[in-house]
Amino acid sequence: MTHRITVHEVLIAVFQVRTFTAAQGPELAVLLWQRAREPEEGSWSLPGGVLATDEDLSTSARRQLAEKVDVRTVAHLEQLSIFSDPDRVPGDRRIASNFLGLVPISSDPTLPVDTAWHPVARLPATSFDHGTVVRHARTRLVAKLSYTNIAFALAPVEFAMSTLREIYAAALGYQVDATNLQRVLARRKVLEATGRTSPSGKAGGRPPALYRFADASLRVTDEFAALRPPGQA
Amino acid sequence: MTHRITVHEVLIAVFQVRTFTAAQGPELAVLLWQRAREPEEGSWSLPGGVLATDEDLSTSARRQLAEKVDVRTVAHLEQLSIFSDPDRVPGDRRIASNFLGLVPISSDPTLPVDTAWHPVARLPATSFDHGTVVRHARTRLVAKLSYTNIAFALAPVEFAMSTLREIYAAALGYQVDATNLQRVLARRKVLEATGRTSPSGKAGGRPPALYRFADASLRVTDEFAALRPPGQA
DNA sequence: ACAAAAGTGTTCGTGCTACACCCATGG
DNA sequence: CCATGGGTGTAGCACGAACACTTTTGT
């Protein structure tokens, strides 16, 4: 155990809201690729790989991700925690920096043959600790949906509130009310009305107004739950 | 630049609420040591050092910290972000995992001669990017004070609300109302009354009731600011 | 006209702040 | 008995959840 090598790797949990079964409606999905060789042949892994000498973590994440998906479709990428257990993988010691990546519902990038989207609620057998990493990333995403504008990276450029409601419901894992969603996001100035409407669907119904996100980068919108600075009641 | 070595280091921002000038009252302080040799001789650095082969990050943080302060006084230690810019320090590439450590106001550990507490509001010249690291850790601490019980690691075992108020005010950087502080923390079941009181001070006054924190480890107390799961209004 | 989908309004509860007022002690 | 500090009560506001009601479209 003495002259063991330590390498630093990056693992990216890329999420997108996708429809798998028409009955169930859209679900949160994660991008995985299937290992063709040992170790853990056949199991599903997160995109990622070893950090190069002269790149920082997010540069590396983008480079590794490019092998599996067109990175231009990744609307948001941020570093989460680190998995540093010396025995988390066999062989050389690998310290993993875990990233969260988000792809808007409107894009459908072409994938390599070994790569596919999987619903996070029904993960296949995953490699090493990657299942834990995915669940952790999902937990962080759910939390951030409640106090940031992070949904901008899951939504199309313009959208009806009913679409946004479906996106939130899929990502959170429970139903949300489109009315209240609209009001919460409007109050925080996360959402803007475009002033335009979309044609109504085949079953009729009032044509929905179109909205867009005010910002295209992460913003904390509810900084202090309690103990605010004086005068900011 | 090709055969450059990459090492992984740990940096710990240890905070404590301390009184420097009687006029100003208690302030948030950070533990720093002064470099005796190049590079950056004379500047002040965070405790830390290179990760060993068979330890995980928090084990390493504890080990590095032991060189500067009695680790038994560190009531809370957690990993924050990572600083991975290839050129953040000269020489070998160093990836830094940034930790937050907290020491209760009631302990006053003995320190090596090169080590001292500095008010975060008046930092001396710091080494490399350590000033940025300190400010980042402070920002995280402030945020966590508003939605977790993290103050347990800054407070004594038992305390009057006025003491806790001073601790929060010092850590947050602005005044808080002891009455409301008590109510917010009580509602969240963060605080418990001991049922006992402390003798009143030299100027008289009603003797304060003593409280303690219900938990001695980090707990999130305000998970969803908005978009709660249905039925949890 | 009617169904379907979107949008508006209203009620209710809760959490937080601010501040006035009451209580217990030492000198 | 009064200054000092601690504790309690209360009013007001802002936010969010739930849900009924109205509006706008297609058939």
mmCIF file with all atom_site columns, C-alpha atoms in Angstrom, chain A residues 6-174:
data_model
loop_
_atom_site.group_PDB
_atom_site.id
_atom_site.type_symbol
_atom_site.label_atom_id
_atom_site.label_alt_id
_atom_site.label_comp_id
_atom_site.label_asym_id
_atom_site.label_entity_id
_atom_site.label_seq_id
_atom_site.pdbx_PDB_ins_code
_atom_site.Cartn_x
_atom_site.Cartn_y
_atom_site.Cartn_z
_atom_site.occupancy
_atom_site.B_iso_or_equiv
_atom_site.pdbx_formal_charge
_atom_site.auth_seq_id
_atom_site.auth_comp_id
_atom_site.auth_asym_id
_atom_site.auth_atom_id
_atom_site.pdbx_PDB_model_num
ATOM 1   C CA . THR A 1 6   ? -3.205  8.759  -6.453  1.00 0.00 ? 6   THR A CA 1
ATOM 2   C CA . VAL A 1 7   ? -5.032  10.139 -9.445  1.00 0.00 ? 7   VAL A CA 1
ATOM 3   C CA . HIS A 1 8   ? -7.730  12.750 -9.572  1.00 0.00 ? 8   HIS A CA 1
ATOM 4   C CA . GLU A 1 9   ? -10.781 12.020 -11.681 1.00 0.00 ? 9   GLU A CA 1
ATOM 5   C CA . VAL A 1 10  ? -13.891 13.931 -12.632 1.00 0.00 ? 10  VAL A CA 1
ATOM 6   C CA . LEU A 1 11  ? -17.353 12.347 -12.737 1.00 0.00 ? 11  LEU A CA 1
ATOM 7   C CA . ILE A 1 12  ? -20.278 14.173 -14.290 1.00 0.00 ? 12  ILE A CA 1
ATOM 8   C CA . ALA A 1 13  ? -23.923 13.401 -13.544 1.00 0.00 ? 13  ALA A CA 1
ATOM 9   C CA . VAL A 1 14  ? -25.718 14.850 -16.560 1.00 0.00 ? 14  VAL A CA 1
ATOM 10  C CA . PHE A 1 15  ? -29.459 15.141 -16.086 1.00 0.00 ? 15  PHE A CA 1
ATOM 11  C CA . GLN A 1 16  ? -32.261 15.793 -18.515 1.00 0.00 ? 16  GLN A CA 1
ATOM 12  C CA . VAL A 1 17  ? -36.038 15.562 -18.265 1.00 0.00 ? 17  VAL A CA 1
ATOM 13  C CA . ARG A 1 18  ? -37.132 12.918 -20.781 1.00 0.00 ? 18  ARG A CA 1
ATOM 14  C CA . THR A 1 19  ? -40.221 10.896 -21.567 1.00 0.00 ? 19  THR A CA 1
ATOM 15  C CA . PHE A 1 20  ? -39.691 7.129  -21.427 1.00 0.00 ? 20  PHE A CA 1
ATOM 16  C CA . THR A 1 21  ? -43.230 5.789  -21.199 1.00 0.00 ? 21  THR A CA 1
ATOM 17  C CA . ALA A 1 22  ? -46.188 7.756  -22.464 1.00 0.00 ? 22  ALA A CA 1
ATOM 18  C CA . ALA A 1 23  ? -48.261 6.572  -19.495 1.00 0.00 ? 23  ALA A CA 1
ATOM 19  C CA . GLN A 1 24  ? -45.926 7.913  -16.850 1.00 0.00 ? 24  GLN A CA 1
ATOM 20  C CA . GLY A 1 25  ? -45.025 11.236 -18.417 1.00 0.00 ? 25  GLY A CA 1
ATOM 21  C CA . PRO A 1 26  ? -41.601 12.897 -18.316 1.00 0.00 ? 26  PRO A CA 1
ATOM 22  C CA . GLU A 1 27  ? -38.993 11.720 -15.804 1.00 0.00 ? 27  GLU A CA 1
ATOM 23  C CA . LEU A 1 28  ? -35.555 12.863 -14.717 1.00 0.00 ? 28  LEU A CA 1
ATOM 24  C CA . ALA A 1 29  ? -32.868 10.934 -16.599 1.00 0.00 ? 29  ALA A CA 1
ATOM 25  C CA . VAL A 1 30  ? -29.113 10.597 -16.227 1.00 0.00 ? 30  VAL A CA 1
ATOM 26  C CA . LEU A 1 31  ? -26.530 9.922  -18.906 1.00 0.00 ? 31  LEU A CA 1
ATOM 27  C CA . LEU A 1 32  ? -24.603 6.644  -18.466 1.00 0.00 ? 32  LEU A CA 1
ATOM 28  C CA . TRP A 1 33  ? -22.320 4.497  -20.617 1.00 0.00 ? 33  TRP A CA 1
ATOM 29  C CA . GLN A 1 34  ? -21.885 0.752  -20.423 1.00 0.00 ? 34  GLN A CA 1
ATOM 30  C CA . ARG A 1 35  ? -18.434 -0.658 -19.679 1.00 0.00 ? 35  ARG A CA 1
ATOM 31  C CA . ALA A 1 36  ? -17.234 -3.016 -22.414 1.00 0.00 ? 36  ALA A CA 1
ATOM 32  C CA . ARG A 1 37  ? -14.274 -4.361 -20.402 1.00 0.00 ? 37  ARG A CA 1
ATOM 33  C CA . GLU A 1 38  ? -13.281 -5.302 -16.881 1.00 0.00 ? 38  GLU A CA 1
ATOM 34  C CA . PRO A 1 39  ? -13.411 -4.055 -14.216 1.00 0.00 ? 39  PRO A CA 1
ATOM 35  C CA . GLU A 1 40  ? -17.162 -4.286 -13.780 1.00 0.00 ? 40  GLU A CA 1
ATOM 36  C CA . GLU A 1 41  ? -17.838 -5.162 -17.412 1.00 0.00 ? 41  GLU A CA 1
ATOM 37  C CA . GLY A 1 42  ? -21.419 -4.515 -18.400 1.00 0.00 ? 42  GLY A CA 1
ATOM 38  C CA . SER A 1 43  ? -22.155 -2.141 -15.568 1.00 0.00 ? 43  SER A CA 1
ATOM 39  C CA . TRP A 1 44  ? -23.143 1.453  -16.254 1.00 0.00 ? 44  TRP A CA 1
ATOM 40  C CA . SER A 1 45  ? -20.774 4.356  -15.515 1.00 0.00 ? 45  SER A CA 1
ATOM 41  C CA . LEU A 1 46  ? -20.908 8.100  -15.339 1.00 0.00 ? 46  LEU A CA 1
ATOM 42  C CA . PRO A 1 47  ? -19.006 10.075 -17.968 1.00 0.00 ? 47  PRO A CA 1
ATOM 43  C CA . GLY A 1 48  ? -15.666 11.250 -16.685 1.00 0.00 ? 48  GLY A CA 1
ATOM 44  C CA . GLY A 1 49  ? -12.002 10.464 -16.461 1.00 0.00 ? 49  GLY A CA 1
ATOM 45  C CA . VAL A 1 50  ? -8.654  11.504 -15.141 1.00 0.00 ? 50  VAL A CA 1
ATOM 46  C CA . LEU A 1 51  ? -7.752  15.162 -14.714 1.00 0.00 ? 51  LEU A CA 1
ATOM 47  C CA . ALA A 1 52  ? -4.988  16.333 -17.034 1.00 0.00 ? 52  ALA A CA 1
ATOM 48  C CA . THR A 1 53  ? -1.957  18.216 -15.788 1.00 0.00 ? 53  THR A CA 1
ATOM 49  C CA . ASP A 1 54  ? -2.832  21.659 -16.983 1.00 0.00 ? 54  ASP A CA 1
ATOM 50  C CA . GLU A 1 55  ? -6.567  21.890 -16.796 1.00 0.00 ? 55  GLU A CA 1
ATOM 51  C CA . ASP A 1 56  ? -8.770  22.908 -13.928 1.00 0.00 ? 56  ASP A CA 1
ATOM 52  C CA . LEU A 1 57  ? -11.690 20.759 -12.850 1.00 0.00 ? 57  LEU A CA 1
ATOM 53  C CA . SER A 1 58  ? -14.423 22.353 -14.916 1.00 0.00 ? 58  SER A CA 1
ATOM 54  C CA . THR A 1 59  ? -12.269 22.385 -18.052 1.00 0.00 ? 59  THR A CA 1
ATOM 55  C CA . SER A 1 60  ? -11.617 18.716 -17.466 1.00 0.00 ? 60  SER A CA 1
ATOM 56  C CA . ALA A 1 61  ? -15.287 17.975 -16.900 1.00 0.00 ? 61  ALA A CA 1
ATOM 57  C CA . ARG A 1 62  ? -16.119 19.624 -20.207 1.00 0.00 ? 62  ARG A CA 1
ATOM 58  C CA . ARG A 1 63  ? -13.395 17.688 -22.017 1.00 0.00 ? 63  ARG A CA 1
ATOM 59  C CA . GLN A 1 64  ? -14.433 14.320 -20.586 1.00 0.00 ? 64  GLN A CA 1
ATOM 60  C CA . LEU A 1 65  ? -18.046 15.020 -21.277 1.00 0.00 ? 65  LEU A CA 1
ATOM 61  C CA . ALA A 1 66  ? -17.299 15.751 -24.918 1.00 0.00 ? 66  ALA A CA 1
ATOM 62  C CA . GLU A 1 67  ? -16.567 12.056 -25.456 1.00 0.00 ? 67  GLU A CA 1
ATOM 63  C CA . LYS A 1 68  ? -20.170 11.155 -24.712 1.00 0.00 ? 68  LYS A CA 1
ATOM 64  C CA . VAL A 1 69  ? -22.326 14.106 -25.628 1.00 0.00 ? 69  VAL A CA 1
ATOM 65  C CA . ASP A 1 70  ? -22.182 17.411 -27.480 1.00 0.00 ? 70  ASP A CA 1
ATOM 66  C CA . VAL A 1 71  ? -21.126 19.746 -24.679 1.00 0.00 ? 71  VAL A CA 1
ATOM 67  C CA . ARG A 1 72  ? -22.879 22.681 -26.306 1.00 0.00 ? 72  ARG A CA 1
ATOM 68  C CA . THR A 1 73  ? -26.131 21.137 -25.143 1.00 0.00 ? 73  THR A CA 1
ATOM 69  C CA . VAL A 1 74  ? -25.006 21.255 -21.502 1.00 0.00 ? 74  VAL A CA 1
ATOM 70  C CA . ALA A 1 75  ? -26.573 24.455 -20.232 1.00 0.00 ? 75  ALA A CA 1
ATOM 71  C CA . HIS A 1 76  ? -25.185 24.305 -16.715 1.00 0.00 ? 76  HIS A CA 1
ATOM 72  C CA . LEU A 1 77  ? -22.201 22.595 -15.123 1.00 0.00 ? 77  LEU A CA 1
ATOM 73  C CA . GLU A 1 78  ? -21.088 22.933 -11.535 1.00 0.00 ? 78  GLU A CA 1
ATOM 74  C CA . GLN A 1 79  ? -18.900 21.117 -9.068  1.00 0.00 ? 79  GLN A CA 1
ATOM 75  C CA . LEU A 1 80  ? -20.574 19.362 -6.172  1.00 0.00 ? 80  LEU A CA 1
ATOM 76  C CA . SER A 1 81  ? -18.808 17.271 -3.555  1.00 0.00 ? 81  SER A CA 1
ATOM 77  C CA . ILE A 1 82  ? -15.783 15.006 -3.592  1.00 0.00 ? 82  ILE A CA 1
ATOM 78  C CA . PHE A 1 83  ? -15.589 11.281 -3.022  1.00 0.00 ? 83  PHE A CA 1
ATOM 79  C CA . SER A 1 84  ? -12.218 10.574 -1.469  1.00 0.00 ? 84  SER A CA 1
ATOM 80  C CA . ASP A 1 85  ? -12.429 7.160  0.192   1.00 0.00 ? 85  ASP A CA 1
ATOM 81  C CA . PRO A 1 86  ? -9.071  5.512  -0.660  1.00 0.00 ? 86  PRO A CA 1
ATOM 82  C CA . ASP A 1 87  ? -10.845 2.254  -1.512  1.00 0.00 ? 87  ASP A CA 1
ATOM 83  C CA . ARG A 1 88  ? -13.773 3.592  -3.507  1.00 0.00 ? 88  ARG A CA 1
ATOM 84  C CA . VAL A 1 89  ? -12.389 1.908  -6.655  1.00 0.00 ? 89  VAL A CA 1
ATOM 85  C CA . PRO A 1 90  ? -9.983  -1.036 -6.997  1.00 0.00 ? 90  PRO A CA 1
ATOM 86  C CA . GLY A 1 91  ? -6.399  -0.426 -8.134  1.00 0.00 ? 91  GLY A CA 1
ATOM 87  C CA . ASP A 1 92  ? -4.878  3.029  -8.036  1.00 0.00 ? 92  ASP A CA 1
ATOM 88  C CA . ARG A 1 93  ? -6.436  5.424  -5.644  1.00 0.00 ? 93  ARG A CA 1
ATOM 89  C CA . ARG A 1 94  ? -8.876  7.773  -7.391  1.00 0.00 ? 94  ARG A CA 1
ATOM 90  C CA . ILE A 1 95  ? -10.219 10.939 -5.857  1.00 0.00 ? 95  ILE A CA 1
ATOM 91  C CA . ALA A 1 96  ? -13.449 11.820 -7.633  1.00 0.00 ? 96  ALA A CA 1
ATOM 92  C CA . SER A 1 97  ? -14.769 15.340 -8.097  1.00 0.00 ? 97  SER A CA 1
ATOM 93  C CA . ASN A 1 98  ? -18.449 15.065 -8.717  1.00 0.00 ? 98  ASN A CA 1
ATOM 94  C CA . PHE A 1 99  ? -20.106 17.465 -11.181 1.00 0.00 ? 99  PHE A CA 1
ATOM 95  C CA . LEU A 1 100 ? -23.717 18.260 -11.943 1.00 0.00 ? 100 LEU A CA 1
ATOM 96  C CA . GLY A 1 101 ? -24.581 18.873 -15.605 1.00 0.00 ? 101 GLY A CA 1
ATOM 97  C CA . LEU A 1 102 ? -27.975 19.834 -16.987 1.00 0.00 ? 102 LEU A CA 1
ATOM 98  C CA . VAL A 1 103 ? -29.360 19.512 -20.523 1.00 0.00 ? 103 VAL A CA 1
ATOM 99  C CA . PRO A 1 104 ? -32.547 21.328 -21.580 1.00 0.00 ? 104 PRO A CA 1
ATOM 100 C CA . ILE A 1 105 ? -35.589 19.225 -22.368 1.00 0.00 ? 105 ILE A CA 1
ATOM 101 C CA . SER A 1 106 ? -35.665 20.675 -25.876 1.00 0.00 ? 106 SER A CA 1
ATOM 102 C CA . SER A 1 107 ? -32.408 19.150 -27.085 1.00 0.00 ? 107 SER A CA 1
ATOM 103 C CA . ASP A 1 108 ? -31.850 15.542 -28.036 1.00 0.00 ? 108 ASP A CA 1
ATOM 104 C CA . PRO A 1 109 ? -28.139 15.099 -28.674 1.00 0.00 ? 109 PRO A CA 1
ATOM 105 C CA . THR A 1 110 ? -26.903 12.065 -30.590 1.00 0.00 ? 110 THR A CA 1
ATOM 106 C CA . LEU A 1 111 ? -25.082 9.604  -28.344 1.00 0.00 ? 111 LEU A CA 1
ATOM 107 C CA . PRO A 1 112 ? -22.369 6.973  -28.871 1.00 0.00 ? 112 PRO A CA 1
ATOM 108 C CA . VAL A 1 113 ? -23.637 3.388  -29.040 1.00 0.00 ? 113 VAL A CA 1
ATOM 109 C CA . ASP A 1 114 ? -22.429 2.563  -25.523 1.00 0.00 ? 114 ASP A CA 1
ATOM 110 C CA . THR A 1 115 ? -24.256 5.556  -24.032 1.00 0.00 ? 115 THR A CA 1
ATOM 111 C CA . ALA A 1 116 ? -27.884 6.053  -23.036 1.00 0.00 ? 116 ALA A CA 1
ATOM 112 C CA . TRP A 1 117 ? -30.251 7.999  -20.817 1.00 0.00 ? 117 TRP A CA 1
ATOM 113 C CA . HIS A 1 118 ? -31.653 6.145  -17.794 1.00 0.00 ? 118 HIS A CA 1
ATOM 114 C CA . PRO A 1 119 ? -34.473 7.261  -15.508 1.00 0.00 ? 119 PRO A CA 1
ATOM 115 C CA . VAL A 1 120 ? -32.944 8.038  -12.110 1.00 0.00 ? 120 VAL A CA 1
ATOM 116 C CA . ALA A 1 121 ? -35.839 6.227  -10.481 1.00 0.00 ? 121 ALA A CA 1
ATOM 117 C CA . ARG A 1 122 ? -34.856 2.980  -12.220 1.00 0.00 ? 122 ARG A CA 1
ATOM 118 C CA . LEU A 1 123 ? -31.063 2.901  -12.465 1.00 0.00 ? 123 LEU A CA 1
ATOM 119 C CA . PRO A 1 124 ? -29.399 -0.172 -13.953 1.00 0.00 ? 124 PRO A CA 1
ATOM 120 C CA . ALA A 1 125 ? -26.474 -1.857 -12.163 1.00 0.00 ? 125 ALA A CA 1
ATOM 121 C CA . THR A 1 126 ? -23.889 0.895  -11.815 1.00 0.00 ? 126 THR A CA 1
ATOM 122 C CA . SER A 1 127 ? -20.093 0.739  -11.571 1.00 0.00 ? 127 SER A CA 1
ATOM 123 C CA . PHE A 1 128 ? -18.208 1.299  -8.307  1.00 0.00 ? 128 PHE A CA 1
ATOM 124 C CA . ASP A 1 129 ? -19.916 4.039  -6.277  1.00 0.00 ? 129 ASP A CA 1
ATOM 125 C CA . HIS A 1 130 ? -21.519 5.725  -9.276  1.00 0.00 ? 130 HIS A CA 1
ATOM 126 C CA . GLY A 1 131 ? -25.035 4.942  -8.088  1.00 0.00 ? 131 GLY A CA 1
ATOM 127 C CA . THR A 1 132 ? -24.331 6.867  -4.882  1.00 0.00 ? 132 THR A CA 1
ATOM 128 C CA . VAL A 1 133 ? -22.854 9.721  -6.879  1.00 0.00 ? 133 VAL A CA 1
ATOM 129 C CA . VAL A 1 134 ? -25.988 9.946  -9.042  1.00 0.00 ? 134 VAL A CA 1
ATOM 130 C CA . ARG A 1 135 ? -28.316 9.943  -6.057  1.00 0.00 ? 135 ARG A CA 1
ATOM 131 C CA . HIS A 1 136 ? -26.240 12.591 -4.343  1.00 0.00 ? 136 HIS A CA 1
ATOM 132 C CA . ALA A 1 137 ? -26.300 14.810 -7.419  1.00 0.00 ? 137 ALA A CA 1
ATOM 133 C CA . ARG A 1 138 ? -30.035 14.371 -7.689  1.00 0.00 ? 138 ARG A CA 1
ATOM 134 C CA . THR A 1 139 ? -30.486 15.417 -4.060  1.00 0.00 ? 139 THR A CA 1
ATOM 135 C CA . ARG A 1 140 ? -28.481 18.558 -4.697  1.00 0.00 ? 140 ARG A CA 1
ATOM 136 C CA . LEU A 1 141 ? -30.514 19.338 -7.805  1.00 0.00 ? 141 LEU A CA 1
ATOM 137 C CA . VAL A 1 142 ? -33.776 19.012 -5.885  1.00 0.00 ? 142 VAL A CA 1
ATOM 138 C CA . ALA A 1 143 ? -32.514 21.340 -3.159  1.00 0.00 ? 143 ALA A CA 1
ATOM 139 C CA . LYS A 1 144 ? -31.253 23.912 -5.626  1.00 0.00 ? 144 LYS A CA 1
ATOM 140 C CA . LEU A 1 145 ? -34.568 23.966 -7.472  1.00 0.00 ? 145 LEU A CA 1
ATOM 141 C CA . SER A 1 146 ? -36.115 25.443 -4.344  1.00 0.00 ? 146 SER A CA 1
ATOM 142 C CA . TYR A 1 147 ? -33.740 28.361 -3.775  1.00 0.00 ? 147 TYR A CA 1
ATOM 143 C CA . THR A 1 148 ? -32.061 29.100 -7.122  1.00 0.00 ? 148 THR A CA 1
ATOM 144 C CA . ASN A 1 149 ? -33.019 29.630 -10.762 1.00 0.00 ? 149 ASN A CA 1
ATOM 145 C CA . ILE A 1 150 ? -31.271 26.395 -11.787 1.00 0.00 ? 150 ILE A CA 1
ATOM 146 C CA . ALA A 1 151 ? -34.277 25.204 -13.783 1.00 0.00 ? 151 ALA A CA 1
ATOM 147 C CA . PHE A 1 152 ? -33.211 27.548 -16.584 1.00 0.00 ? 152 PHE A CA 1
ATOM 148 C CA . ALA A 1 153 ? -30.837 24.760 -17.632 1.00 0.00 ? 153 ALA A CA 1
ATOM 149 C CA . LEU A 1 154 ? -33.600 22.142 -17.822 1.00 0.00 ? 154 LEU A CA 1
ATOM 150 C CA . ALA A 1 155 ? -36.178 24.247 -19.677 1.00 0.00 ? 155 ALA A CA 1
ATOM 151 C CA . PRO A 1 156 ? -36.426 25.315 -23.318 1.00 0.00 ? 156 PRO A CA 1
ATOM 152 C CA . VAL A 1 157 ? -35.728 28.952 -24.198 1.00 0.00 ? 157 VAL A CA 1
ATOM 153 C CA . GLU A 1 158 ? -39.434 29.784 -24.217 1.00 0.00 ? 158 GLU A CA 1
ATOM 154 C CA . PHE A 1 159 ? -42.126 27.664 -22.659 1.00 0.00 ? 159 PHE A CA 1
ATOM 155 C CA . ALA A 1 160 ? -45.678 27.503 -21.368 1.00 0.00 ? 160 ALA A CA 1
ATOM 156 C CA . MET A 1 161 ? -46.139 27.235 -17.605 1.00 0.00 ? 161 MET A CA 1
ATOM 157 C CA . SER A 1 162 ? -47.615 23.766 -18.023 1.00 0.00 ? 162 SER A CA 1
ATOM 158 C CA . THR A 1 163 ? -44.367 22.617 -19.619 1.00 0.00 ? 163 THR A CA 1
ATOM 159 C CA . LEU A 1 164 ? -42.315 24.163 -16.830 1.00 0.00 ? 164 LEU A CA 1
ATOM 160 C CA . ARG A 1 165 ? -44.588 22.493 -14.323 1.00 0.00 ? 165 ARG A CA 1
ATOM 161 C CA . GLU A 1 166 ? -43.856 19.102 -15.888 1.00 0.00 ? 166 GLU A CA 1
ATOM 162 C CA . ILE A 1 167 ? -40.128 19.799 -15.782 1.00 0.00 ? 167 ILE A CA 1
ATOM 163 C CA . TYR A 1 168 ? -40.220 20.704 -12.109 1.00 0.00 ? 168 TYR A CA 1
ATOM 164 C CA . ALA A 1 169 ? -42.417 17.728 -11.269 1.00 0.00 ? 169 ALA A CA 1
ATOM 165 C CA . ALA A 1 170 ? -40.049 15.346 -13.055 1.00 0.00 ? 170 ALA A CA 1
ATOM 166 C CA . ALA A 1 171 ? -36.927 16.804 -11.475 1.00 0.00 ? 171 ALA A CA 1
ATOM 167 C CA . LEU A 1 172 ? -38.377 17.066 -7.973  1.00 0.00 ? 172 LEU A CA 1
ATOM 168 C CA . GLY A 1 173 ? -40.181 13.741 -8.065  1.00 0.00 ? 173 GLY A CA 1
ATOM 169 C CA . TYR A 1 174 ? -43.521 15.093 -6.922  1.00 0.00 ? 174 TYR A CA 1
#
